[in-house]
Amino acid sequence: MSARQGYAGVAVAVPVTVPYVRYSTRSAHWFIARALAALLQESGLRKEEVDGMCVSGFLLFPDTAVGLMQHLGVTPRWLDHIPMGGACGVVALRRAARAVQAGDAEIVACVAGDTNHVDSFRHTIASFSQFARDAVYPYGSGGPNASFAFLTDYFMRTTGATREDFGKLCVAQRANALRFPYALFKKPLTLAEYLAARPIAEPLHLFDCVMPCAGAEAFLVMSESRARALALPFARLLGTIERHNAFPEDAIQMRGGWALDRDALYEQAGVGPGDMDLVELYDDYPVITAMQLEDLGFCPRGAVLELLRSNTFTVDGTLPLNTSGGQLSVGQAGAAGGYLGMVECLRQLTDRALGAQVPGARHGLVSGFGMINYDRGLCSGAAVLAAGAA
Amino acid sequence: MTQPIRRPKRKNPVLPMRLPVLPPGTRSRVGLGLTAAAAEGRFALQVCGACAAVQYPPREACHQCLGDELTWREQDGAGELISQTQLHTSHDTFFRQRMPWRLGMVKLDAGPTLVVHLHGDVGSAPARVKVGARLDKAGMAVLVGFPDRDVPHMADDTQLREFTCDPKYRKALVTDGKTAVGQAQVRALVDAGADLVWVGHAEPWKKLPGLAELRELPQVSLVPLDVTDGRSVKELAGEIGAKVDILVNNVEVHRAHGIASRYGTDIARAEMEVNYLGLLRLAQEFGPVMRGRGADGQSSAVAWVNLLSIFALTNFPTHGTYSASKAAALSLAQCLRAEMRPAGLRVINVFPGPIEDEWNQLLPPPKLAPAALARAVIGALRDGVEDVYPGDVAQEWLARFRESPKVLERELAGG
Ligand SMILES: [Zn+2]
């Protein structure tokens, strides 16, 4: 395989968040429009200067990104629509970076947003995919809770992980979230409270599960020179990976595509897991966080329990993880959940954290994971970013 | 260990009756292949004609070689439970009313991983299981993980009972008790644990062989019922309709005539009057009230059984007018099934070959004994299937019919 071209000269900038709410009567279009408006306001750009758009949103239906352009009155010369759920942030960045490097677009707005009506989550999971409709939804209609319960049950049985191990991650993320203004969860969480929570889909209990909500996240991708000209703080992109339907021969998901691609990621990035000052892992359920720590090489295969038990994961901990609280404590705003870690990482690397700042953060890793089409998440991705001034 | 179910308490008439709610009933067109097999009590998956890979979930192309010759083939269901969960919340009303609910993930020995409803007697993962397909309340196939060996009271599992129509502690109406078939059916229902069996007889003034013995059974109650008389059907429905959980419509008129052997329409009319219009009258009087009780607790209205005939599939000329009346009844039964499905009620069509009775005297063996037919009906209720073809003759006719209806028509025309 020929060596992949790097991302030299690409700047990632202007992290914005449309504040999360539990329910909204607005549509996904509204949240995406607010995010685009925030990007323009923060960057000082005019709408016409954004010539590339990359959009994700589960609830845009029946529209796609195409219809949204007319809705928003924009005329990009480059457009992408990425229906990859939790992987959409990493993948949007990959696509946009190449468009900028190739000159197909100068400034790409990457936006993900969704609404949450009282009944919309049920509709989303009932019609999520053909396989889900045929082979998952008629089985208790538990949605992703049931799917991740299977993975968690298997993970616990085969690794020896306990609820306390997952609880440690959830409690640390809540501590991070308490200082992040957009987090929907504002009360501290103790391990005792975590353990005493009501069961949802055993072995999952209440605090293992993300809460669906409405909101949007966005950022801009452009050349470093353009970012400097606009006086925008930025991060550089060192390396990325994506993979779909990895390890189809595994009877149940016990690893994701990261395990296949992580060497390529670190080789391209020129840094390794030990160099990361912060890690933003896709966290709709803590089992996936644990799985990724191993797949992304933060410990040798089979040593994840040791890693979980010998580290602390708060912003001031030994391994700062999901520093804004992650989806588990901020909320999961549909497709924006795939952007949450990316936007937080950009804030940390530009020294503009809204919550607790990791002091002197220079390198960050962001992952994505999406689309339980049937029995497992199909899309995986990761990106390594560096502070722009480095 | 499954606890045997108890006889349900008398209903408090003041409590509101639970309205029928169905589990999710949407499937892709290709996914309906699973339902087509489950309706006959089979667990079949798509198998690739080119590379023999077994597929699941149902799809349009082989996941291994991209071949598109995927044929539904019966599976033995052997596999290992690799993961499990007990659901406490659901996005669907049907399941929300039935929490908690146990699910499993099974690695089938034949290859694919399946999400299944998990029987309570399957131990914790890892455990050997046997997967079977059942129709759920929506009439759609779902997979169930069973213990790999039978255990006591297996049928009483609360989740499984949502998929089956087990007669235990239920009340049944058998529309005709004068025939050997009807009497065997009544006994089989009693033996299967039915609480009460009403037995229709059209001419209560006649002393018919066997009826006196039936009357001795404490569960049996003889009731007047003449399906050719709309008022008789209406009166009985008014009296017991709100209590019938299982209706077995076995009343029929059967004469061995074609067109040429019997001039006029009197016989054909009598057959249609009972076999077709009788079903229509029963459906109009009992159908609505049974639909209303589709979710009425542990012993809700569950099933409607039609005694049809394998001759309903294609005409058997020496029993030509009878075949025609059964074909009409089959068509109407399909209509009834469509109308009963929203209430979660199963319509079971039974297609026996020639039965050991007076109208099949001239037909050569093998012929189906009434007791065997009755057992097949109980089996269909317990497994919750839709179509059952009991006996060797019916099975062979079915196979020949599926192979080529035209060839079968020619063969039957030859006598
Ligand atoms: Zn194949």
XYZ file of C-alpha atoms and ligand atoms in Angstrom, chain B residues 47-55 61-70, ligand 1:
20
model
C -28.711 -20.274 2.165
C -26.490 -19.273 -0.757
C -26.807 -21.552 -3.770
C -23.263 -20.773 -4.858
C -21.206 -21.020 -1.663
C -23.670 -22.498 0.892
C -23.167 -19.620 3.371
C -26.114 -19.259 5.756
C -27.435 -15.682 5.936
C -27.110 -10.903 -1.777
C -24.757 -13.416 -0.169
C -22.511 -11.734 2.412
C -19.711 -14.060 1.360
C -19.727 -14.357 -2.441
C -22.378 -11.756 -3.455
C -24.393 -14.511 -5.129
C -28.107 -13.782 -5.391
C -29.466 -17.329 -5.357
C -30.549 -17.298 -1.737
Zn -22.441 -17.176 -1.412
